Short mmCIF file of C-alpha atoms in Angstrom, two decimals:
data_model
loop_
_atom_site.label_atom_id
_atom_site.label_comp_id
_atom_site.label_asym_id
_atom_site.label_seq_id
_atom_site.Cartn_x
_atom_site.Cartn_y
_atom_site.Cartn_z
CA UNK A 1 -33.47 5.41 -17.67
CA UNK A 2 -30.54 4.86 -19.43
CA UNK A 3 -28.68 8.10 -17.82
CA UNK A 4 -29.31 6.20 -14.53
CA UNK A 5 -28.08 3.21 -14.76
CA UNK A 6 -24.90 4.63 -16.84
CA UNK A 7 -24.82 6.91 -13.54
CA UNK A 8 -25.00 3.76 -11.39
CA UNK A 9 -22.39 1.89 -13.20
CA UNK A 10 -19.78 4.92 -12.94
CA UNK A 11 -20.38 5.01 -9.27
CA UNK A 12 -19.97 1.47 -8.30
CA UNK A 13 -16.79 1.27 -10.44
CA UNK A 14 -15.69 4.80 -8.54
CA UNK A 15 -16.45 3.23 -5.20
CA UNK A 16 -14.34 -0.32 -6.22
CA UNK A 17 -11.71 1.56 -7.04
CA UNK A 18 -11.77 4.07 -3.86
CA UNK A 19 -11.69 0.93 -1.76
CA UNK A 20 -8.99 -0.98 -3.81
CA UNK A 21 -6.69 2.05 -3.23
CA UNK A 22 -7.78 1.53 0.86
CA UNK A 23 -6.16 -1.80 0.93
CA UNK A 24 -3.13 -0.61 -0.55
CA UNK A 25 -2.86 1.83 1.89
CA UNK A 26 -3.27 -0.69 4.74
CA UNK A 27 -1.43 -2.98 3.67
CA UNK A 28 1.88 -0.30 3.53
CA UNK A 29 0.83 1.06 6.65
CA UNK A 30 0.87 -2.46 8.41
CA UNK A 31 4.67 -2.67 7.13
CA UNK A 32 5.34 0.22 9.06
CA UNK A 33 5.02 -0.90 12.53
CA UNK A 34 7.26 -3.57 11.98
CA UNK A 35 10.93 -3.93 12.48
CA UNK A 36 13.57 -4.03 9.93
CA UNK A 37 14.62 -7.68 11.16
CA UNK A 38 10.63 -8.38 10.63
CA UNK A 39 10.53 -7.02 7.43
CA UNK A 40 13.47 -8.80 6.29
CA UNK A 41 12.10 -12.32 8.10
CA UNK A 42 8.57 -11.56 5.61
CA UNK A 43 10.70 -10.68 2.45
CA UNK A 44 12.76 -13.98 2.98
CA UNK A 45 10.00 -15.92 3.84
CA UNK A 46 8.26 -15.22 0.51
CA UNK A 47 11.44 -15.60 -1.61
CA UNK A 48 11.84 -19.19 -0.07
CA UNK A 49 8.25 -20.06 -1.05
CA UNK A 50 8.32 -18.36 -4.61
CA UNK A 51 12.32 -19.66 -5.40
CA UNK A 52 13.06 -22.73 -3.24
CA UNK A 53 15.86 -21.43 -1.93
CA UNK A 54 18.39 -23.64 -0.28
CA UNK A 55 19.70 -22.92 3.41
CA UNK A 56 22.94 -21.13 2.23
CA UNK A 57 20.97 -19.14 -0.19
CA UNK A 58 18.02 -18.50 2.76
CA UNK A 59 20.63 -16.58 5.01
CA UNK A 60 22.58 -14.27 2.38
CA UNK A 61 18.80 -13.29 1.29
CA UNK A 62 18.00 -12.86 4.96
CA UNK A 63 21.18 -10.52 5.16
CA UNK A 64 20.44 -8.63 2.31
CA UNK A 65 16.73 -7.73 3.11
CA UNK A 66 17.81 -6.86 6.52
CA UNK A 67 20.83 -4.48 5.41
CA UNK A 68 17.95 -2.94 2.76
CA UNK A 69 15.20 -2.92 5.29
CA UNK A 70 17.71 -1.01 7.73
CA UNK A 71 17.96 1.51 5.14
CA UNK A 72 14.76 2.43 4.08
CA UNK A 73 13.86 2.70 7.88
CA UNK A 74 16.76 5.15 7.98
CA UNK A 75 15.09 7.44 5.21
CA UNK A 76 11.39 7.12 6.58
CA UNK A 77 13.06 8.68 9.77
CA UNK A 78 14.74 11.17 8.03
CA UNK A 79 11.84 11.80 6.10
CA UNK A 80 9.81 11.96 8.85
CA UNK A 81 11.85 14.35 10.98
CA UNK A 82 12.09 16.77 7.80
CA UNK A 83 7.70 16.53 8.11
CA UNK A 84 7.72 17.04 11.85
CA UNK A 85 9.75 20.18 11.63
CA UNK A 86 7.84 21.68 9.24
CA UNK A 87 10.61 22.29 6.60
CA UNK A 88 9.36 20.63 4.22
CA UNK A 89 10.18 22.58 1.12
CA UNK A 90 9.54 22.07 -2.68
CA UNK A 91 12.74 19.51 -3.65
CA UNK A 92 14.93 20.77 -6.26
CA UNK A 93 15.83 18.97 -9.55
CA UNK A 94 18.82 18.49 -8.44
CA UNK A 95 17.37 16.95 -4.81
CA UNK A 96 15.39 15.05 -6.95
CA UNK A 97 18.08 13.58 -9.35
CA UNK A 98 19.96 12.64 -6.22
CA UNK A 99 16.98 10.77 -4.66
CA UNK A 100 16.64 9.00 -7.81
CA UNK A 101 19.67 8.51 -8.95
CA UNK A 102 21.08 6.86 -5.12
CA UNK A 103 18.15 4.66 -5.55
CA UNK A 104 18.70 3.11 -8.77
CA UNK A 105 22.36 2.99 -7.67
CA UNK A 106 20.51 0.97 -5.07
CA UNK A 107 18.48 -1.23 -7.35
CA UNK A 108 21.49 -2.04 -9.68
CA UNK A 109 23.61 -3.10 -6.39
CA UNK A 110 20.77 -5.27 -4.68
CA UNK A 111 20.37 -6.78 -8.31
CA UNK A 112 23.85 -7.88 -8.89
CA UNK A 113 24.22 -9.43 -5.33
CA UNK A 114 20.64 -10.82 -6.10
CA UNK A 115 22.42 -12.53 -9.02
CA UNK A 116 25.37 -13.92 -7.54
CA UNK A 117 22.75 -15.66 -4.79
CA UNK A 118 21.12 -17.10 -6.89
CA UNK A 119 20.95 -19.77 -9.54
CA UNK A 120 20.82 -18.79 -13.26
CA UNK A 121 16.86 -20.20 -13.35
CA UNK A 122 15.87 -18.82 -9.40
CA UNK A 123 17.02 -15.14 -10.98
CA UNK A 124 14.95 -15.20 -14.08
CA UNK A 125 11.83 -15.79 -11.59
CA UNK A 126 13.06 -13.34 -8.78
CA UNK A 127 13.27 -10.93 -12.03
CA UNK A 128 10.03 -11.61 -13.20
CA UNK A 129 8.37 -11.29 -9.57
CA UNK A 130 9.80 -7.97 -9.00
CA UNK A 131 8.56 -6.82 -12.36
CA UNK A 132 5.08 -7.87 -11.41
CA UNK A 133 5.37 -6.19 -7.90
CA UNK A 134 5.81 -2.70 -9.98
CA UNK A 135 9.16 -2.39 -8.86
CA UNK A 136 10.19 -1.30 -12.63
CA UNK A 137 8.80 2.32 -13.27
CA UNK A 138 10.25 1.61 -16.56
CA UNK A 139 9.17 -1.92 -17.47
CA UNK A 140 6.40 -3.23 -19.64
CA UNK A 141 3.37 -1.39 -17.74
CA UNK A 142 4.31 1.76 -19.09
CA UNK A 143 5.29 0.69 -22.27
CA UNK A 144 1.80 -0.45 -22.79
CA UNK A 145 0.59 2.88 -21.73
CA UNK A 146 2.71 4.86 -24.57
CA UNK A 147 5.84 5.83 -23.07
CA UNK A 148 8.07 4.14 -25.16
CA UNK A 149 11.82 5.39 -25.76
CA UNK A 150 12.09 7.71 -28.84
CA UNK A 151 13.00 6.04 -32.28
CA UNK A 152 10.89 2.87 -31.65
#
């Protein structure tokens, strides 16, 4: 009896999680039919709700999640013509540093600008959103999980 409903209780939590990764994946694929200038209409629209922006503030955002949304829909193509042609080949460590590296370059650019937008308070909650979005590989989520720098 109790192998049962220990066997019950490990497949409803399998199926909740199976279905919580479904909505993710809808959720990025409904993204992907949309524009860039849509995108970057959503992204402001949020940040105006979550930071009060004023109307100056509202239309550098708006140019700045357009420019970004641009180039991400640049590198989906690319991406996607690299799948289409069947040449997609193991990346390199060095493919991979690049990828990583032009996108933190990208982070660290978007973040400055980000900074200069806004006020001193606005930032500290546009930070703290973005951190909570999972936008920080390297923030508190995986310190929790052990993967703390060495000689802590």
């Amino acid at each position: 009896m109790k192998k049962m409903i220990a066997s019950m209780l490990l497949c409803t939590g399998l199926m909740a999680f199976a279905q919580q990764g479904e909505q993710q994946d809808g959720q990025r694929e409904g993204m992907k039919d949309l524009t860039p200038e849509q995108i970057a209409t959503l992204q402001t629209k949020k940040m105006i709700l979550a930071l009060d922006l004023s109307t100056a503030q509202q239309e550098e955002i708006q140019k700045l999640n357009l420019a970004e949304a641009k180039f991400h829909q640049g590198k989906r193509e690319a991406r996607k013509e690299v799948t289409e042609k069947g040449t997609a080949e193991k990346r390199s460590t060095a493919d991979r540093y690049e990828r990583i590296n032009e996108r933190l370059d990208n982070a660290i650019v978007r973040k400055g600008k980000m900074k200069e937008i806004l006020t001193e308070a606005q930032f500290e909650k546009w930070e703290k959103m973005h951190q909570q979005e999972g936008h920080h590989r390297y923030g508190k989520r995986h310190e929790k999980k052990g993967h703390r720098a060495r000689g802590k």
